[in-house]
PDB file of C-alpha atoms and ligand atoms in Angstrom:
ATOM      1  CA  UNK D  19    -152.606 -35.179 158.306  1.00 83.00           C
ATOM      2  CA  UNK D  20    -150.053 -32.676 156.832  1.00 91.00           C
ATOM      3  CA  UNK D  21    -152.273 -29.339 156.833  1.00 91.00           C
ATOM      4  CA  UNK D  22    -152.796 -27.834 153.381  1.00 92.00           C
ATOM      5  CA  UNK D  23    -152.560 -24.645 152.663  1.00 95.00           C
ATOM      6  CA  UNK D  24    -149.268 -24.468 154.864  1.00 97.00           C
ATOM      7  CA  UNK D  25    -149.014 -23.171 157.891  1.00 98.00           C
ATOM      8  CA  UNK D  26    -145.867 -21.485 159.173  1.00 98.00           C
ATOM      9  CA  UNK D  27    -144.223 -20.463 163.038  1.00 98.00           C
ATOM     10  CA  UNK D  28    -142.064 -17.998 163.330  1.00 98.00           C
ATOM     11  CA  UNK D  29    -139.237 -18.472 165.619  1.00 98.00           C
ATOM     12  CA  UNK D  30    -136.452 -16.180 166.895  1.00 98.00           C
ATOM     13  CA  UNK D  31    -133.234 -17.773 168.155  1.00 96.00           C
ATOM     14  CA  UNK D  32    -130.760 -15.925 170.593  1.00 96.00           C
ATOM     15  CA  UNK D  33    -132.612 -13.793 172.286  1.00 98.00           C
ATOM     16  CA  UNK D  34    -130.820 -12.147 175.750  1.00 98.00           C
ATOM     17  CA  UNK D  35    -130.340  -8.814 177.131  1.00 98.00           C
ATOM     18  CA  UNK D  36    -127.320  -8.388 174.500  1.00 97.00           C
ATOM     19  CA  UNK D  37    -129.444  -9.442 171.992  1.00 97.00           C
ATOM     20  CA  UNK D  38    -128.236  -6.857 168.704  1.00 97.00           C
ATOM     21  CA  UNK D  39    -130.523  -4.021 169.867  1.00 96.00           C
ATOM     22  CA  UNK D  40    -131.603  -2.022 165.863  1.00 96.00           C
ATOM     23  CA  UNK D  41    -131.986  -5.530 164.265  1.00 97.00           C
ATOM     24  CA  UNK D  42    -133.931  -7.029 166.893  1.00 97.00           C
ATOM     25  CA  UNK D  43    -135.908  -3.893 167.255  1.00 97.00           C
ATOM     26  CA  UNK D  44    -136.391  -3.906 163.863  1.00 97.00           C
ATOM     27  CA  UNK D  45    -138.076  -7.601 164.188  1.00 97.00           C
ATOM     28  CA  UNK D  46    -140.181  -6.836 166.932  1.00 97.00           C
ATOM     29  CA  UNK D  47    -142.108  -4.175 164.671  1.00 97.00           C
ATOM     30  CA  UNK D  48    -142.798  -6.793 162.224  1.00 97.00           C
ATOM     31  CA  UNK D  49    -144.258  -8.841 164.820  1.00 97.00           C
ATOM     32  CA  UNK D  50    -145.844  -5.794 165.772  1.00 97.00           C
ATOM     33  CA  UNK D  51    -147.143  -4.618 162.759  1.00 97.00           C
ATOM     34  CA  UNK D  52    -148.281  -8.399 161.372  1.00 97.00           C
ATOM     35  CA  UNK D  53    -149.553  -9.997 164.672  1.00 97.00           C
ATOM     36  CA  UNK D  54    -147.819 -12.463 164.508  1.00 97.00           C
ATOM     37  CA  UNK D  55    -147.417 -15.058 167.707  1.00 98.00           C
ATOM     38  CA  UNK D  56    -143.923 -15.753 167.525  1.00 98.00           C
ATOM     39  CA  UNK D  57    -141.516 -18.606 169.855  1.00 98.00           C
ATOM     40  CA  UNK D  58    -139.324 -16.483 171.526  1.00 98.00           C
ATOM     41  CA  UNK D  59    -136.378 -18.434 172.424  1.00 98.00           C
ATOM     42  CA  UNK D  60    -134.367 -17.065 175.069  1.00 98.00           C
ATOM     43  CA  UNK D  61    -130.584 -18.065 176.333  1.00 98.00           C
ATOM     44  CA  UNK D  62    -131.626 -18.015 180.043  1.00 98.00           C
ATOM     45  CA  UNK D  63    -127.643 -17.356 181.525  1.00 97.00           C
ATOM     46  CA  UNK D  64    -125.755 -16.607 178.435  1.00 97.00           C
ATOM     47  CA  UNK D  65    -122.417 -16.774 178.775  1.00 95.00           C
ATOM     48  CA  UNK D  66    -121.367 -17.322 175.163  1.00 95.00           C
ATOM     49  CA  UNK D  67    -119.320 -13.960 173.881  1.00 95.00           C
ATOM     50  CA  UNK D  68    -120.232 -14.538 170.036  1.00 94.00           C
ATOM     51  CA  UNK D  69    -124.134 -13.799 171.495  1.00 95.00           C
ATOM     52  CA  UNK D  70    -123.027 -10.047 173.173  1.00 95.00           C
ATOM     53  CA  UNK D  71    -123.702  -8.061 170.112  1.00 96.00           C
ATOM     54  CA  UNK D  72    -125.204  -4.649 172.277  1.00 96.00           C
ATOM     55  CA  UNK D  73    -124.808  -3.256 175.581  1.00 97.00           C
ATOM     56  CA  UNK D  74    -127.145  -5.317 178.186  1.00 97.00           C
ATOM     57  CA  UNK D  75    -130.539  -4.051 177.991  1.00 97.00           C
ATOM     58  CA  UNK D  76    -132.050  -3.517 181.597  1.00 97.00           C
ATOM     59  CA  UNK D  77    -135.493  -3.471 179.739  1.00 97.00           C
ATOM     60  CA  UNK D  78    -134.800  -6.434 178.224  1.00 98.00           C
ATOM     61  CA  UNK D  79    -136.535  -8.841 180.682  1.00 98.00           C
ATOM     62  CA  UNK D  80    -139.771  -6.836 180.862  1.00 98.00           C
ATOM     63  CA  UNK D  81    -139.596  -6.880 177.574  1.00 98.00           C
ATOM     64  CA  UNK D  82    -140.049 -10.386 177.221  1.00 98.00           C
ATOM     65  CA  UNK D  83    -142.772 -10.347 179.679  1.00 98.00           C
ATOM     66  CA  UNK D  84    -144.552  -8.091 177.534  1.00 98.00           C
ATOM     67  CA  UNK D  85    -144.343 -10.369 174.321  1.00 98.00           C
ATOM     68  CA  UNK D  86    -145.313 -13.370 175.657  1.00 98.00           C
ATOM     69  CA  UNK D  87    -148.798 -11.500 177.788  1.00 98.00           C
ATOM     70  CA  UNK D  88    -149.008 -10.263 174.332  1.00 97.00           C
ATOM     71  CA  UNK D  89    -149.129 -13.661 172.860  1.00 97.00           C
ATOM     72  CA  UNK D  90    -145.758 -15.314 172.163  1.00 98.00           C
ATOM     73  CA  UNK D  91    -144.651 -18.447 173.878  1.00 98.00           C
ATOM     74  CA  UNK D  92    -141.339 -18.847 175.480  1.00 98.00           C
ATOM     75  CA  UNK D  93    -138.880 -21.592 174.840  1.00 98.00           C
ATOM     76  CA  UNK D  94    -135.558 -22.155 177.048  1.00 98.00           C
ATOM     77  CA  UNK D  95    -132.876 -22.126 174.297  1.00 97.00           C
ATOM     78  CA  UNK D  96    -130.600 -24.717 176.416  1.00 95.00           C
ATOM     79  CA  UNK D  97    -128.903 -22.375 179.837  1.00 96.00           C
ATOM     80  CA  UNK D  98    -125.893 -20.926 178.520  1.00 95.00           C
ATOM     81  CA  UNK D  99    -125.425 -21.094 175.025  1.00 95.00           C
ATOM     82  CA  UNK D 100    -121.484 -22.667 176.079  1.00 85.00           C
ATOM     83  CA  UNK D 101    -121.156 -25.363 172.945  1.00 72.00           C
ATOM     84  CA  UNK D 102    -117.605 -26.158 173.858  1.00 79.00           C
ATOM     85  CA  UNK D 103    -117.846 -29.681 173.658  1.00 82.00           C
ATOM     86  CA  UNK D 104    -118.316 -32.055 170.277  1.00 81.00           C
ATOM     87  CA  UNK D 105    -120.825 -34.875 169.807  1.00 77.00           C
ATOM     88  CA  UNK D 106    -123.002 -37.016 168.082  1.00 82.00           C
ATOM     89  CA  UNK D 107    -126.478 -36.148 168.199  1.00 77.00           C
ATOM     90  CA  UNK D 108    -129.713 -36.495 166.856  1.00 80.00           C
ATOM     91  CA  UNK D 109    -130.137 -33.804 163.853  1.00 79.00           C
ATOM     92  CA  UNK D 110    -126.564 -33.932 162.889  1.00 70.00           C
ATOM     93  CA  UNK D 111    -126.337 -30.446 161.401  1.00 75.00           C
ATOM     94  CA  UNK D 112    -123.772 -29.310 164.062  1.00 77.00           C
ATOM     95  CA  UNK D 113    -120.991 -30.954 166.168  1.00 80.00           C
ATOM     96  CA  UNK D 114    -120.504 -28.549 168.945  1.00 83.00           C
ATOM     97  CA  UNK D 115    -123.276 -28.794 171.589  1.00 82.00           C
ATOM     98  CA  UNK D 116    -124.198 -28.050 175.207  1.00 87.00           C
ATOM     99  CA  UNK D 117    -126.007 -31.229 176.028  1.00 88.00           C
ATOM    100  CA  UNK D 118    -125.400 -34.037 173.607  1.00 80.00           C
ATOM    101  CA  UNK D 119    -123.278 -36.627 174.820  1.00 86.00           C
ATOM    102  CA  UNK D 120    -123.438 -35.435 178.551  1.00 87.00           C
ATOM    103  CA  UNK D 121    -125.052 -37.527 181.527  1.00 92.00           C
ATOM    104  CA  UNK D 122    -128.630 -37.661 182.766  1.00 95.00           C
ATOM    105  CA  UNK D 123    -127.737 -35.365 185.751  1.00 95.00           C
ATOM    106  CA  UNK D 124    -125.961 -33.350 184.300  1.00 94.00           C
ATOM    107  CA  UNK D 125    -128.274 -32.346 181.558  1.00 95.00           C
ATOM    108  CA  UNK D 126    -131.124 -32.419 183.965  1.00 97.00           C
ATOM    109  CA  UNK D 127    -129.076 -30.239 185.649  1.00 97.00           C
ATOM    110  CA  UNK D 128    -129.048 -27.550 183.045  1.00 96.00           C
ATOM    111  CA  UNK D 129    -132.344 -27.798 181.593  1.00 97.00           C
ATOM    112  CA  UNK D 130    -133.669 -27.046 185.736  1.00 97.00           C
ATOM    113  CA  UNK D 131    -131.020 -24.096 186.075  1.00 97.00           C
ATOM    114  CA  UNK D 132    -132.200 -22.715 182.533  1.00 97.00           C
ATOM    115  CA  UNK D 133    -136.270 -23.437 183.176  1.00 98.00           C
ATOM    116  CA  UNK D 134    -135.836 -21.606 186.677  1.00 98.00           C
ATOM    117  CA  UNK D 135    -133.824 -18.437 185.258  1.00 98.00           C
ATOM    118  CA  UNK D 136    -136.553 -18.144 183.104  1.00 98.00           C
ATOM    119  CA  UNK D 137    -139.217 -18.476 185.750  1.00 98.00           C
ATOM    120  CA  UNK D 138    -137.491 -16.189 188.195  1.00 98.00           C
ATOM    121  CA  UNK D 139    -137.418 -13.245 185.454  1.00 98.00           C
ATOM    122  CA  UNK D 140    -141.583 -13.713 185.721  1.00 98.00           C
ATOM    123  CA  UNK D 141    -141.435 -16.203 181.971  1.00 98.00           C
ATOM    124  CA  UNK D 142    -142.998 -19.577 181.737  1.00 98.00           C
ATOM    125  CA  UNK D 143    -141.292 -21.528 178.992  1.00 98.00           C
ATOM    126  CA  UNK D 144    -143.656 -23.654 177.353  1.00 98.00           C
ATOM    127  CA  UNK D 145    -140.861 -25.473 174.984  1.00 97.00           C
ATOM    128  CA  UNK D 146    -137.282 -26.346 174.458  1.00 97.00           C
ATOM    129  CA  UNK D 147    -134.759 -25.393 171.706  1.00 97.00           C
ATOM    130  CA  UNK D 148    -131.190 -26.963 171.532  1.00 95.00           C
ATOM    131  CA  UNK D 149    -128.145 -24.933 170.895  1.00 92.00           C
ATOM    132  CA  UNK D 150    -126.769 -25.440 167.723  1.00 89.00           C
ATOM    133  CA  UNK D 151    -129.719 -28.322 167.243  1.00 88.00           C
ATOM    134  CA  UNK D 152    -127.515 -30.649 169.111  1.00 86.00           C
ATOM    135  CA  UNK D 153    -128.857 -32.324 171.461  1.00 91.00           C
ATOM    136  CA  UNK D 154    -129.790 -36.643 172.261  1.00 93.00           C
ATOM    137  CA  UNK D 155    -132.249 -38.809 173.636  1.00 94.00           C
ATOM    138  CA  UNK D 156    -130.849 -38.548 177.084  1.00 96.00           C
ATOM    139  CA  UNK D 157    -131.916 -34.590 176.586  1.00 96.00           C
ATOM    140  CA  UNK D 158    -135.004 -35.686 175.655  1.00 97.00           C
ATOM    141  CA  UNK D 159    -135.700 -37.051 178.775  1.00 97.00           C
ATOM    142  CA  UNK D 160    -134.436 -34.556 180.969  1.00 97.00           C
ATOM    143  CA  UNK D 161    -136.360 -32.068 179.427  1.00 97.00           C
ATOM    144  CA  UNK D 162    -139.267 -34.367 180.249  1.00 97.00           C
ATOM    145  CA  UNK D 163    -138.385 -35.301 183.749  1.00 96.00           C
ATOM    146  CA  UNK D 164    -138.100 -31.520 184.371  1.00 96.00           C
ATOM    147  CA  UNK D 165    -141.977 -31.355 183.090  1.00 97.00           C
ATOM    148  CA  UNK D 166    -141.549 -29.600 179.700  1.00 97.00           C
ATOM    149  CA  UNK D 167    -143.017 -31.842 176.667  1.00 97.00           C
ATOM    150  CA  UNK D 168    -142.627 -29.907 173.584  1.00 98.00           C
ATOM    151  CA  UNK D 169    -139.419 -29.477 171.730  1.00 97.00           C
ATOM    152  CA  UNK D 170    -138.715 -27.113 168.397  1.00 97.00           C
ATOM    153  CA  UNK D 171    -136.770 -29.168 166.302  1.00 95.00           C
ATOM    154  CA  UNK D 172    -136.913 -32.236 163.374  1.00 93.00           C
ATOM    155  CA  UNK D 173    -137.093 -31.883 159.502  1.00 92.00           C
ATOM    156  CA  UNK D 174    -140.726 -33.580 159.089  1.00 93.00           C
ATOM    157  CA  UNK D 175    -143.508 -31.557 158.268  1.00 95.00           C
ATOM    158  CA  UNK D 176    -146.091 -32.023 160.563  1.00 95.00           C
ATOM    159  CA  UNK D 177    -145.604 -31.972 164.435  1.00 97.00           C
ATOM    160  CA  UNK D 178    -144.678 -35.562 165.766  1.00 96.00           C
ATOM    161  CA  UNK D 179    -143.587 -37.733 169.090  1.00 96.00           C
ATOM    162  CA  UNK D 180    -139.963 -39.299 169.341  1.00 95.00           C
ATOM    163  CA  UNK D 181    -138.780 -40.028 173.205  1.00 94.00           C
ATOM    164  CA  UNK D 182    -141.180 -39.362 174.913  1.00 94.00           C
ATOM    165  CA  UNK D 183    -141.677 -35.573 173.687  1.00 97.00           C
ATOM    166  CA  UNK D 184    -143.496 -33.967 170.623  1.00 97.00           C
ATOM    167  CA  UNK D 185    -141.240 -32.519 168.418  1.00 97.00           C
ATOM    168  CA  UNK D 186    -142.476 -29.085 166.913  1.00 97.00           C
ATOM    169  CA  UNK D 187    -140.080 -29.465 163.376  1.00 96.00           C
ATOM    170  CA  UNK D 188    -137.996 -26.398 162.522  1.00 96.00           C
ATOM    171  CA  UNK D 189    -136.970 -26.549 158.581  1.00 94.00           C
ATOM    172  CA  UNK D 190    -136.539 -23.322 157.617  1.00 95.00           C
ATOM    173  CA  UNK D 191    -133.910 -20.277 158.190  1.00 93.00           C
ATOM    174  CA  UNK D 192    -135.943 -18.209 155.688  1.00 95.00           C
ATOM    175  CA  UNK D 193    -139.187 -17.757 154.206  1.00 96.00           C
ATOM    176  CA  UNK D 194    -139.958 -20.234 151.757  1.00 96.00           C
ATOM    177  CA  UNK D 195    -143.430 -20.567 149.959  1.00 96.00           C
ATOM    178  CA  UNK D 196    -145.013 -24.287 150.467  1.00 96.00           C
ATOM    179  CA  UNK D 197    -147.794 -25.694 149.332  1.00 96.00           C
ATOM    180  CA  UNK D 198    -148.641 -27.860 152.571  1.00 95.00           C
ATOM    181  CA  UNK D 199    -147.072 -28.638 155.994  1.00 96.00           C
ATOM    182  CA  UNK D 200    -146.046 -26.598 159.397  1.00 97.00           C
ATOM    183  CA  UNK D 201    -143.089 -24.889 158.599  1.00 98.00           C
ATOM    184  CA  UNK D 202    -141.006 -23.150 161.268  1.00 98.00           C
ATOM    185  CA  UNK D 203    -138.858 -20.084 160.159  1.00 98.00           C
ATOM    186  CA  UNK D 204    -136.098 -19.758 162.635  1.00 97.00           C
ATOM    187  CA  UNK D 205    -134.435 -16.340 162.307  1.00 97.00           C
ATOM    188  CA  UNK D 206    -131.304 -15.301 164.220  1.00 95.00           C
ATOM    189  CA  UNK D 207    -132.120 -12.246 165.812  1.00 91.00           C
ATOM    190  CA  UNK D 208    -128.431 -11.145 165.763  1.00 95.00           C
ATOM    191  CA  UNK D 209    -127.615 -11.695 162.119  1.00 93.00           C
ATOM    192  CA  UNK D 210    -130.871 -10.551 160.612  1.00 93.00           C
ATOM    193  CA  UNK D 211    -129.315  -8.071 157.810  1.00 93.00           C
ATOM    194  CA  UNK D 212    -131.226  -5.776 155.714  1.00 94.00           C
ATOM    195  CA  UNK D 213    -131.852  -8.252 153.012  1.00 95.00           C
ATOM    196  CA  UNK D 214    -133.301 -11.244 154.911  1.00 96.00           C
ATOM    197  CA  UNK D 215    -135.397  -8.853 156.864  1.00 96.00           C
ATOM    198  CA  UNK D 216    -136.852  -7.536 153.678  1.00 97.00           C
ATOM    199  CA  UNK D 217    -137.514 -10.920 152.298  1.00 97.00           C
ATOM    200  CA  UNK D 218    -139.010 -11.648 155.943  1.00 97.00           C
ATOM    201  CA  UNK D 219    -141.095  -8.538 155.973  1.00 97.00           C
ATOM    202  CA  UNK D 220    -142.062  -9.038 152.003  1.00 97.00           C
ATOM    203  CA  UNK D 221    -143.158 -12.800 152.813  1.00 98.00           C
ATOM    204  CA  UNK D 222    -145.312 -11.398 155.814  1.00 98.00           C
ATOM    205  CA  UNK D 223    -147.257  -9.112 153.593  1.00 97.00           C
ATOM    206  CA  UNK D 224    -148.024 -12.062 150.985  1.00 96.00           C
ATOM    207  CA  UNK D 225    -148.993 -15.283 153.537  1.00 96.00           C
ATOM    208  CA  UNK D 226    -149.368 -13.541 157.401  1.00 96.00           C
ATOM    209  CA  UNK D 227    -152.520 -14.826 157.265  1.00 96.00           C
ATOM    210  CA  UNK D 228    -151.457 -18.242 157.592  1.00 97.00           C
ATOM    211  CA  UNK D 229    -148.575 -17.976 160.706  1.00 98.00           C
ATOM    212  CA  UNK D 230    -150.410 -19.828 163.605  1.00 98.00           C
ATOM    213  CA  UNK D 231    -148.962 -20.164 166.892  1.00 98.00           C
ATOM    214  CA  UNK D 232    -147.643 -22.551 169.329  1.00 98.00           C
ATOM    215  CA  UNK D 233    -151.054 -22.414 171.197  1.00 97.00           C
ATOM    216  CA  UNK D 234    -152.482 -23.011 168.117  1.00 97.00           C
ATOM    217  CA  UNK D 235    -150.349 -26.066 167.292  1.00 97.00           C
ATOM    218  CA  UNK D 236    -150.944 -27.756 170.611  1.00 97.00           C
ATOM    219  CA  UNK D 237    -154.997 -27.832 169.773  1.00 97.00           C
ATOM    220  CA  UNK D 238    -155.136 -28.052 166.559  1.00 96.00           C
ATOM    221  CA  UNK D 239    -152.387 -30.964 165.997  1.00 95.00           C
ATOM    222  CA  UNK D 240    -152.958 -34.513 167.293  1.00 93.00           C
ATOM    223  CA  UNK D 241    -149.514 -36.323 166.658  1.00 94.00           C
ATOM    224  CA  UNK D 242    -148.347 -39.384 166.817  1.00 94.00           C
ATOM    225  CA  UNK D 243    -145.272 -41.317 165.567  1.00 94.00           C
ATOM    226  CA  UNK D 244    -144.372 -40.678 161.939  1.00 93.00           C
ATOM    227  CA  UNK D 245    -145.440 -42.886 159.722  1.00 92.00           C
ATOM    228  CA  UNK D 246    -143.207 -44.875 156.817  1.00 94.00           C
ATOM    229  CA  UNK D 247    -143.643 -42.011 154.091  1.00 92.00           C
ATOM    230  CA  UNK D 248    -143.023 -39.076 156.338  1.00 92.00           C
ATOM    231  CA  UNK D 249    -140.049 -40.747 158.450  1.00 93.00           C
ATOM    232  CA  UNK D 250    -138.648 -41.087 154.665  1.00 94.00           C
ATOM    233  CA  UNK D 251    -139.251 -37.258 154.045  1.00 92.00           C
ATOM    234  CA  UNK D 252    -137.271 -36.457 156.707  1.00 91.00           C
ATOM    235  CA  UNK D 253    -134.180 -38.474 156.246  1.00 90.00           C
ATOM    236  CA  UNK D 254    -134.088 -37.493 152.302  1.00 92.00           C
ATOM    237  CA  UNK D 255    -134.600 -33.427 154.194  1.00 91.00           C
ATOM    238  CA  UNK D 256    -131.544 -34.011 156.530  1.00 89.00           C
ATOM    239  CA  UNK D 257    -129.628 -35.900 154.109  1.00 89.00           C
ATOM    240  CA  UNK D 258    -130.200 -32.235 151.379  1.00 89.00           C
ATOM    241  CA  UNK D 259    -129.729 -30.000 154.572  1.00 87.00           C
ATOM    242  CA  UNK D 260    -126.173 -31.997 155.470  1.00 85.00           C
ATOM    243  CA  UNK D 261    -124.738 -31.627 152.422  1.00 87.00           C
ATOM    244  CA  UNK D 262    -125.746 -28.200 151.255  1.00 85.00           C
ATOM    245  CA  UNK D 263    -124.516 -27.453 154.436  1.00 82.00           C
ATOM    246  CA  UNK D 264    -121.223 -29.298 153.557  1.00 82.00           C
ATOM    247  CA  UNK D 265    -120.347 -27.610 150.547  1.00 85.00           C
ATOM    248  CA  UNK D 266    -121.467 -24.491 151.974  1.00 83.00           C
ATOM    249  CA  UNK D 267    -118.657 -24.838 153.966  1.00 79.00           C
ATOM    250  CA  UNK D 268    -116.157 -26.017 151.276  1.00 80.00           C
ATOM    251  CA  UNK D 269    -117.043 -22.879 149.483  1.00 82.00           C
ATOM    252  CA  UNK D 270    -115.968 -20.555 152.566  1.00 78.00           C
ATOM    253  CA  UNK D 271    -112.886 -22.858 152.962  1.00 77.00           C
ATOM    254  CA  UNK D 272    -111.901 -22.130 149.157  1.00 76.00           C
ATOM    255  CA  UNK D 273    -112.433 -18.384 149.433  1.00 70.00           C
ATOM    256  CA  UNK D 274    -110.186 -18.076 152.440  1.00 59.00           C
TER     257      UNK D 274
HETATM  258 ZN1  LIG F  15    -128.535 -20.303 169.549  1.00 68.51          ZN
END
């Protein structure tokens, strides 16, 4: 059943010790100051250079600790952030990906080295989140074989299984009032400017009542496969997210 009123997650993307230090401080009072249960997801090794926007943090570790004994849940956002290679994959809002395309082993490979980073710093990821969204059904079943079952991803609007994994859908990159659904706000921690964290912190005042958390998900939400209607939903949502995306991009290309 899609829940009515809506329900919304709140989910920050990027997150490592070079993680842009005011803006991401700025975010953490928000979560701070609304109680909100957020999914933290962290780069476990980052080694991508568009992602160092601050000198390391040494605090930043214990900082994450903190958050999640303080309620947030931890997902592995893929191992290194590295999207050097292109491929087809199953969201289709990006090209460039860490996993898509790759071998069994190999992925397995990096979801393990990414799970354990995270365990070693004292985290237990609950969840998974692709770089860049890209990722395929051999991912899907690494990330199972390496025991995680929940991923944070998909266009539908209730949470639902697809290989072998439930799929936690992510739709949104700002707050958006809905009527019904789960609705995940993903918010990049690094690019967060003044006026999307205003409309952030403005939409908290009006509906933090109704941001539930992963916990909350996993008992509340019994899902299954989607059924004709809502399988439709989400093509017709990734077909409008492609192509606003698409001329998006022609835009930028005509400006330059
Ligand atoms: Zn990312």
């Amino acid at each position: 059943m899609i829940p009515r009123p809506a329900q919304y997650l709140l989910r920050f993307d990027d997150l490592c010790p070079t993680v842009e230090q005011h803006r991401w401080q700025g975010l953490r009072d928000l979560v701070l100051e609304f109680g909100i249960r957020p999914i933290l997801a962290v780069i476990p090794d980052n080694q991508d250079p568009a992602m160092e926007c601050s000198p390391a943090d040494p605090g930043f570790w214990a900082q994450m600790r903190e958050m999640e004994a303080a309620g947030a849940t931890i997902a592995a956002h893929g191992f290194q952030h590295l999207c050097e290679k292109h491929s087809k994959n199953l969201i289709g809002l990006h090209q460039k990906t860490e996993f898509a395309g790759l071998g069994l082993e190999v992925q397995r490979q990096r979801v393990q080295a990414g799970l354990r980073t995270l365990r070693e710093h004292g985290l237990n990821p609950r969840l998974w989140v692709a770089p860049r969204h890209t990722f395929d059904m051999t991912t899907l079943r690494a990330i199972r074989q390496e025991g995680i079952d929940y991923i944070s991803d998909g266009l539908a609007r209730i949470p639902f299984t697809r290989g072998g994994v439930t799929w936690i859908p992510q739709q949104l990159w700002s707050p958006v009032e809905k009527s019904k659904g789960l609705w995940t706000i993903c918010v990049h921690s690094n690019s967060t400017m003044k006026p999307q964290f205003l409309k952030l912190q403005s939409f908290l005042r009006k509906c933090a009542e109704q941001f539930t958390s992963f916990d909350r998900v996993v008992a509340e939400f019994n899902p299954g496969e989607l059924g004709f209607t809502e399988r439709m939903y989400e093509r017709y949502a990734t077909w409008r997210l492609q192509l606003h995306r698409k001329r998006t991009r022609h835009r930028r290309k005509r400006k330059t």
